[in-house]
Structures are given as structure tokens and as C-alpha cells.
Amino acid sequence: MVVSAHSADFVWRAGGGIALYASRGWQVTVVCLSFGERGESAKLWREPGMTLERVKSARQQEALRAAEILGAQTVFLDAGDYPMRLGQDALDKLVQIYRDLQPAFILTHSLHDPYNFDHPLAAHFAQEARIVAQAHGHDPGGRILGAPPVFLFEPHQPEQCEWKPQLLLDITPVWEKKYAAFTVMAAQEHLWEYYERVALQRGAQGARNPNRKMKYGEAYQRVFPQVTEVLE
Ligand SMILES: [Zn+2]
């Protein structure tokens, strides 16, 4: 399961992970907290006569097409962006989604980002909802959430966000799908090449670390320690 602040974030930052798991037969759900209608739709806003509703609708259609290419289902909370303000209603919805889906892992944003206030807020919110969903006393009687690991996907400028790559996922087998999802995001064409470079860079680092043959990678930071019986 992916918690995405804006409707396109999941494509750039986790599209490979989504497509990889979908290709293995997993059900992947992307929760888009907003459509990125105010803060990440500059190209649409330059069109004459544009309205908030038209931008939201266009970004929703793009996100649906991108998710379809990647093999994910989407849930839109329409919580607004720039500024994003997430209240009790949104929290209750996300808690219920966690409890209904019982995700095996959660992907979301970095905990810090001086360039973007919605992204760390979404990460905080994803984690708060996870913990509330684990609480026996919250809306008692239902099935509580276990303890799915949380992975933070790569922010736009990782060095400024106190974010470090701790897991390099080989997304080479699904790169074509990730790039196809990029091209659906017509409003953010300036990012296609940028995120191809990021994937190549992480791929090169992934190939160097375990001496693995891979071309495209996607990096994540862990929130919780990896629990294992082997040192590998
Ligand atoms: Zn965003």
C-alpha cells in the first residue's frame, strides 16, 4: 500500500515498486490524499479559463491511467493541497483502509522536506494512522492492523530532506511500465527525464553494491529496523 500526498507522487517515487509487486500478483493500493491540484499542476493552471474542479478532474484521470499501467488500484481522499490540512475524517478513513486491506508494507514520503510541506505531513499522517489502526481501543471490535514495515520513498532533493537510501529495489524488469506511467503525467513533462536519471543512478549504485546486474533502481529509507535471522 502506498500513501501519496498528491496524485502523481506515487508514479515518480514508487512506480517501480508498485509495478514490480503487481507483476508478482500482489494487490497494490495507492491512497492519494489530494490530486496535487494547487501545488503540482502548474502547466494546467497556465491554460486560460482553468478552474480548480477541472484541474482536479484532469489530475485524477492521469492518476487513474498511471495506476492502471502500473497495476494498482487507487483511492482518492480529496483532502486538498497547498496547504494540505488533514483532519479526523481523513484519519478515520485511512485507519479503516489499513484495517480493511491489512497491507504487508507501506510506502510513503520522507519525514522531512524543506521544499514541500505536504509530503512530510503525508508521511506523518500515514504513520499516525498506522499506529491508530493498531490500537485495540480505537473503534473496538474490528480487526486491528499488524505491524507492516514502512518504507520512505526518495524525495526530490534527498540531501536536503535528511533521507538516505537504505534499500535499493531492482526495478529493471518493470522499468518500461514505470516510464509509460511517467508519460501519462502530461502536466509534469519536465520530470520525466529527471526521474529516469534518478532510476539510472540508483540502478548503477544497486549494481555496484551486491554486484548485481541491474539497470534501473528505486531507493527507499527504512523507518523500523529489519527483523531477520540472517546477516545478508
Ligand atoms: Zn507531491
mmCIF file of C-alpha atoms and ligand atoms in Angstrom:
data_model
loop_
_atom_site.group_PDB
_atom_site.id
_atom_site.type_symbol
_atom_site.label_atom_id
_atom_site.label_comp_id
_atom_site.label_asym_id
_atom_site.label_seq_id
_atom_site.Cartn_x
_atom_site.Cartn_y
_atom_site.Cartn_z
ATOM 1 C CA MET A 1 0.000 0.000 0.000
ATOM 2 C CA VAL A 2 1.175 3.485 -0.900
ATOM 3 C CA VAL A 3 0.210 6.756 0.781
ATOM 4 C CA SER A 4 0.814 9.556 -1.727
ATOM 5 C CA ALA A 5 0.342 13.231 -0.817
ATOM 6 C CA HIS A 6 -0.503 14.264 -4.372
ATOM 7 C CA SER A 7 -1.913 12.211 -7.181
ATOM 8 C CA ALA A 8 1.356 11.929 -9.141
ATOM 9 C CA ASP A 9 3.898 11.369 -6.365
ATOM 10 C CA PHE A 10 3.465 7.618 -6.403
ATOM 11 C CA VAL A 11 4.443 7.448 -10.074
ATOM 12 C CA TRP A 12 7.853 9.143 -9.772
ATOM 13 C CA ARG A 13 8.797 7.746 -6.383
ATOM 14 C CA ALA A 14 7.256 4.292 -6.100
ATOM 15 C CA GLY A 15 6.069 3.384 -9.598
ATOM 16 C CA GLY A 16 8.704 0.667 -9.902
ATOM 17 C CA GLY A 17 7.856 -0.930 -6.555
ATOM 18 C CA ILE A 18 4.169 -0.842 -7.420
ATOM 19 C CA ALA A 19 4.639 -2.393 -10.866
ATOM 20 C CA LEU A 20 7.053 -4.993 -9.510
ATOM 21 C CA TYR A 21 4.662 -6.231 -6.835
ATOM 22 C CA ALA A 22 1.651 -6.026 -9.146
ATOM 23 C CA SER A 23 3.573 -8.163 -11.667
ATOM 24 C CA ARG A 24 4.019 -10.768 -8.932
ATOM 25 C CA GLY A 25 0.273 -10.931 -8.412
ATOM 26 C CA TRP A 26 0.019 -8.689 -5.360
ATOM 27 C CA GLN A 27 -2.866 -6.305 -4.880
ATOM 28 C CA VAL A 28 -1.355 -2.820 -4.624
ATOM 29 C CA THR A 29 -3.470 0.100 -3.407
ATOM 30 C CA VAL A 30 -2.457 3.734 -3.759
ATOM 31 C CA VAL A 31 -4.152 6.212 -1.445
ATOM 32 C CA CYS A 32 -3.862 9.703 -2.935
ATOM 33 C CA LEU A 33 -4.531 12.237 -0.205
ATOM 34 C CA SER A 34 -5.036 15.010 -2.791
ATOM 35 C CA PHE A 35 -4.880 15.494 -6.548
ATOM 36 C CA GLY A 36 -1.962 17.926 -6.316
ATOM 37 C CA GLU A 37 -4.418 20.370 -7.824
ATOM 38 C CA ARG A 38 -2.909 23.584 -6.492
ATOM 39 C CA GLY A 39 0.748 22.835 -5.946
ATOM 40 C CA GLU A 40 1.764 20.343 -8.610
ATOM 41 C CA SER A 41 -0.308 21.281 -11.653
ATOM 42 C CA ALA A 42 1.396 24.461 -12.874
ATOM 43 C CA LYS A 43 1.073 23.566 -16.552
ATOM 44 C CA LEU A 44 -2.700 23.139 -16.292
ATOM 45 C CA TRP A 45 -3.059 26.442 -14.439
ATOM 46 C CA ARG A 46 -1.376 28.249 -17.335
ATOM 47 C CA GLU A 47 -4.270 27.281 -19.625
ATOM 48 C CA PRO A 48 -6.815 30.082 -19.989
ATOM 49 C CA GLY A 49 -10.060 29.745 -18.037
ATOM 50 C CA MET A 50 -8.803 26.913 -15.853
ATOM 51 C CA THR A 51 -10.797 26.087 -12.708
ATOM 52 C CA LEU A 52 -9.952 24.103 -9.597
ATOM 53 C CA GLU A 53 -12.516 21.436 -10.499
ATOM 54 C CA ARG A 54 -11.094 20.986 -13.999
ATOM 55 C CA VAL A 55 -7.570 20.655 -12.636
ATOM 56 C CA LYS A 56 -8.683 18.097 -10.052
ATOM 57 C CA SER A 57 -10.542 16.096 -12.655
ATOM 58 C CA ALA A 58 -7.593 16.124 -15.090
ATOM 59 C CA ARG A 59 -5.120 15.057 -12.376
ATOM 60 C CA GLN A 60 -7.475 12.317 -11.211
ATOM 61 C CA GLN A 61 -7.790 10.935 -14.735
ATOM 62 C CA GLU A 62 -3.992 10.944 -15.116
ATOM 63 C CA ALA A 63 -3.509 9.185 -11.792
ATOM 64 C CA LEU A 64 -6.082 6.539 -12.719
ATOM 65 C CA ARG A 65 -4.374 5.860 -16.060
ATOM 66 C CA ALA A 66 -0.917 5.739 -14.454
ATOM 67 C CA ALA A 67 -2.125 3.386 -11.721
ATOM 68 C CA GLU A 68 -3.727 1.164 -14.334
ATOM 69 C CA ILE A 69 -0.429 0.928 -16.234
ATOM 70 C CA LEU A 70 1.412 0.068 -13.011
ATOM 71 C CA GLY A 71 -1.260 -2.426 -11.943
ATOM 72 C CA ALA A 72 -2.556 -0.648 -8.828
ATOM 73 C CA GLN A 73 -5.954 0.365 -7.578
ATOM 74 C CA THR A 74 -6.457 3.912 -6.319
ATOM 75 C CA VAL A 75 -8.366 5.593 -3.520
ATOM 76 C CA PHE A 76 -8.702 9.399 -3.551
ATOM 77 C CA LEU A 77 -9.331 11.201 -0.276
ATOM 78 C CA ASP A 78 -9.566 14.672 -1.919
ATOM 79 C CA ALA A 79 -8.135 16.342 1.196
ATOM 80 C CA GLY A 80 -6.761 19.386 -0.679
ATOM 81 C CA ASP A 81 -3.173 20.544 -1.121
ATOM 82 C CA TYR A 82 -1.000 23.640 -0.768
ATOM 83 C CA PRO A 83 -1.833 23.777 2.038
ATOM 84 C CA MET A 84 -2.807 20.239 2.972
ATOM 85 C CA ARG A 85 -4.821 20.017 6.192
ATOM 86 C CA LEU A 86 -5.716 16.520 7.306
ATOM 87 C CA GLY A 87 -8.450 16.237 9.908
ATOM 88 C CA GLN A 88 -10.147 13.494 11.890
ATOM 89 C CA ASP A 89 -12.307 12.411 8.944
ATOM 90 C CA ALA A 90 -9.306 11.711 6.737
ATOM 91 C CA LEU A 91 -7.536 9.925 9.598
ATOM 92 C CA ASP A 92 -10.549 7.705 10.260
ATOM 93 C CA LYS A 93 -10.736 6.847 6.545
ATOM 94 C CA LEU A 94 -7.074 5.879 6.344
ATOM 95 C CA VAL A 95 -7.288 3.820 9.550
ATOM 96 C CA GLN A 96 -10.223 1.919 8.066
ATOM 97 C CA ILE A 97 -8.358 1.357 4.788
ATOM 98 C CA TYR A 98 -5.395 -0.085 6.719
ATOM 99 C CA ARG A 99 -7.660 -2.361 8.708
ATOM 100 C CA ASP A 100 -9.608 -3.497 5.646
ATOM 101 C CA LEU A 101 -6.563 -4.130 3.447
ATOM 102 C CA GLN A 102 -4.046 -5.318 6.093
ATOM 103 C CA PRO A 103 -1.099 -4.173 3.951
ATOM 104 C CA ALA A 104 2.124 -6.203 4.048
ATOM 105 C CA PHE A 105 4.127 -2.971 3.736
ATOM 106 C CA ILE A 106 3.517 0.747 3.449
ATOM 107 C CA LEU A 107 5.342 3.144 1.130
ATOM 108 C CA THR A 108 5.179 6.876 1.776
ATOM 109 C CA HIS A 109 7.125 10.154 1.736
ATOM 110 C CA SER A 110 10.275 11.229 3.564
ATOM 111 C CA LEU A 111 9.865 12.575 7.090
ATOM 112 C CA HIS A 112 11.473 15.931 6.182
ATOM 113 C CA ASP A 113 11.310 18.147 3.114
ATOM 114 C CA PRO A 114 12.046 21.863 3.328
ATOM 115 C CA TYR A 115 10.742 22.304 -0.245
ATOM 116 C CA ASN A 116 7.371 20.734 0.336
ATOM 117 C CA PHE A 117 5.198 20.775 3.446
ATOM 118 C CA ASP A 118 2.554 18.350 2.139
ATOM 119 C CA HIS A 119 4.999 15.445 1.680
ATOM 120 C CA PRO A 120 6.259 15.143 5.298
ATOM 121 C CA LEU A 121 2.733 15.808 6.506
ATOM 122 C CA ALA A 122 1.533 12.837 4.444
ATOM 123 C CA ALA A 123 4.335 10.687 5.918
ATOM 124 C CA HIS A 124 3.410 11.735 9.450
ATOM 125 C CA PHE A 125 -0.264 11.091 8.717
ATOM 126 C CA ALA A 126 0.439 7.659 7.185
ATOM 127 C CA GLN A 127 2.348 6.676 10.318
ATOM 128 C CA GLU A 128 -0.177 8.111 12.746
ATOM 129 C CA ALA A 129 -2.990 6.239 11.004
ATOM 130 C CA ARG A 130 -0.899 3.064 11.091
ATOM 131 C CA ILE A 131 -0.455 3.347 14.858
ATOM 132 C CA VAL A 132 -4.102 4.227 15.476
ATOM 133 C CA ALA A 133 -5.119 1.247 13.306
ATOM 134 C CA GLN A 134 -3.024 -0.961 15.615
ATOM 135 C CA ALA A 135 -4.798 0.258 18.767
ATOM 136 C CA HIS A 136 -7.253 -2.270 20.189
ATOM 137 C CA GLY A 137 -9.257 0.512 21.848
ATOM 138 C CA HIS A 138 -9.778 2.575 18.686
ATOM 139 C CA ASP A 139 -13.167 1.665 17.226
ATOM 140 C CA PRO A 140 -13.023 -1.661 19.114
ATOM 141 C CA GLY A 141 -14.358 -4.895 17.720
ATOM 142 C CA GLY A 142 -12.761 -4.755 14.266
ATOM 143 C CA ARG A 143 -9.605 -6.489 13.111
ATOM 144 C CA ILE A 144 -6.606 -4.380 14.117
ATOM 145 C CA LEU A 145 -3.609 -3.776 11.888
ATOM 146 C CA GLY A 146 -0.413 -5.789 12.432
ATOM 147 C CA ALA A 147 2.966 -4.125 12.095
ATOM 148 C CA PRO A 148 3.680 -3.637 8.391
ATOM 149 C CA PRO A 149 7.120 -2.131 7.708
ATOM 150 C CA VAL A 150 7.184 1.441 6.442
ATOM 151 C CA PHE A 151 9.499 2.496 3.625
ATOM 152 C CA LEU A 152 10.060 6.139 2.717
ATOM 153 C CA PHE A 153 10.440 6.807 -0.962
ATOM 154 C CA GLU A 154 13.008 9.155 -2.455
ATOM 155 C CA PRO A 155 12.261 12.876 -2.194
ATOM 156 C CA HIS A 156 13.150 15.280 -5.000
ATOM 157 C CA GLN A 157 16.330 16.508 -3.271
ATOM 158 C CA PRO A 158 17.288 13.797 -0.796
ATOM 159 C CA GLU A 159 20.288 15.583 0.740
ATOM 160 C CA GLN A 160 18.059 18.415 1.972
ATOM 161 C CA CYS A 161 15.482 16.005 3.381
ATOM 162 C CA GLU A 162 17.699 14.019 5.760
ATOM 163 C CA TRP A 163 16.870 10.988 3.663
ATOM 164 C CA LYS A 164 19.278 8.127 2.949
ATOM 165 C CA PRO A 165 18.827 5.186 0.584
ATOM 166 C CA GLN A 166 18.798 2.049 2.737
ATOM 167 C CA LEU A 167 17.136 -0.279 0.273
ATOM 168 C CA LEU A 168 17.757 -0.346 -3.468
ATOM 169 C CA LEU A 169 14.977 -2.105 -5.293
ATOM 170 C CA ASP A 170 15.801 -3.558 -8.700
ATOM 171 C CA ILE A 171 13.004 -2.309 -10.941
ATOM 172 C CA THR A 172 14.681 -3.182 -14.243
ATOM 173 C CA PRO A 173 12.021 -5.771 -15.218
ATOM 174 C CA VAL A 174 9.227 -3.181 -14.883
ATOM 175 C CA TRP A 175 11.061 -0.029 -15.990
ATOM 176 C CA GLU A 176 9.048 0.202 -19.227
ATOM 177 C CA LYS A 177 5.852 0.297 -17.176
ATOM 178 C CA LYS A 178 7.189 2.954 -14.838
ATOM 179 C CA TYR A 179 8.258 5.126 -17.766
ATOM 180 C CA ALA A 180 4.912 4.582 -19.505
ATOM 181 C CA ALA A 181 3.239 5.861 -16.328
ATOM 182 C CA PHE A 182 5.519 8.954 -16.427
ATOM 183 C CA THR A 183 4.263 9.831 -19.879
ATOM 184 C CA VAL A 184 0.668 9.882 -18.660
ATOM 185 C CA MET A 185 1.635 12.752 -16.339
ATOM 186 C CA ALA A 186 1.460 15.305 -19.153
ATOM 187 C CA ALA A 187 1.218 18.176 -16.668
ATOM 188 C CA GLN A 188 4.692 17.362 -15.343
ATOM 189 C CA GLU A 189 6.606 16.534 -18.508
ATOM 190 C CA HIS A 190 9.662 18.340 -17.068
ATOM 191 C CA LEU A 191 10.049 15.485 -14.565
ATOM 192 C CA TRP A 192 10.238 12.511 -16.979
ATOM 193 C CA GLU A 193 13.903 12.890 -17.774
ATOM 194 C CA TYR A 194 14.791 13.830 -14.217
ATOM 195 C CA TYR A 195 13.282 10.671 -12.764
ATOM 196 C CA GLU A 196 14.788 8.499 -15.482
ATOM 197 C CA ARG A 197 18.179 9.824 -14.356
ATOM 198 C CA VAL A 198 17.316 9.049 -10.724
ATOM 199 C CA ALA A 199 16.369 5.478 -11.660
ATOM 200 C CA LEU A 200 19.603 5.020 -13.653
ATOM 201 C CA GLN A 201 21.661 6.418 -10.755
ATOM 202 C CA ARG A 202 20.040 4.118 -8.202
ATOM 203 C CA GLY A 203 20.393 1.253 -10.673
ATOM 204 C CA ALA A 204 24.131 1.913 -11.028
ATOM 205 C CA GLN A 205 24.515 2.015 -7.248
ATOM 206 C CA GLY A 206 22.473 -1.140 -6.867
ATOM 207 C CA ALA A 207 24.635 -2.909 -9.412
ATOM 208 C CA ARG A 208 27.745 -1.833 -7.517
ATOM 209 C CA ASN A 209 26.676 -2.808 -4.001
ATOM 210 C CA PRO A 210 25.893 -6.525 -4.236
ATOM 211 C CA ASN A 211 27.483 -6.871 -7.656
ATOM 212 C CA ARG A 212 24.047 -7.460 -9.082
ATOM 213 C CA LYS A 213 23.112 -6.979 -12.706
ATOM 214 C CA MET A 214 20.525 -4.207 -12.693
ATOM 215 C CA LYS A 215 19.982 -1.074 -14.751
ATOM 216 C CA TYR A 216 17.110 0.747 -13.056
ATOM 217 C CA GLY A 217 16.598 1.138 -9.326
ATOM 218 C CA GLU A 218 14.284 2.755 -6.846
ATOM 219 C CA ALA A 219 15.557 3.686 -3.396
ATOM 220 C CA TYR A 220 13.817 3.628 -0.039
ATOM 221 C CA GLN A 221 14.683 4.542 3.529
ATOM 222 C CA ARG A 222 13.521 2.343 6.363
ATOM 223 C CA VAL A 223 11.647 3.634 9.390
ATOM 224 C CA PHE A 224 11.906 0.490 11.504
ATOM 225 C CA PRO A 225 14.769 -1.986 11.786
ATOM 226 C CA GLN A 226 14.744 -5.025 9.553
ATOM 227 C CA VAL A 227 13.989 -8.117 11.644
ATOM 228 C CA THR A 228 15.804 -11.165 10.344
ATOM 229 C CA GLU A 229 17.551 -14.408 11.296
ATOM 230 C CA VAL A 230 20.386 -13.985 8.839
ATOM 231 C CA LEU A 231 23.035 -11.391 8.155
ATOM 232 C CA GLU A 232 22.694 -10.781 4.428
HETATM 233 ZN ZN ZN B 1 3.817 15.805 -4.251
#
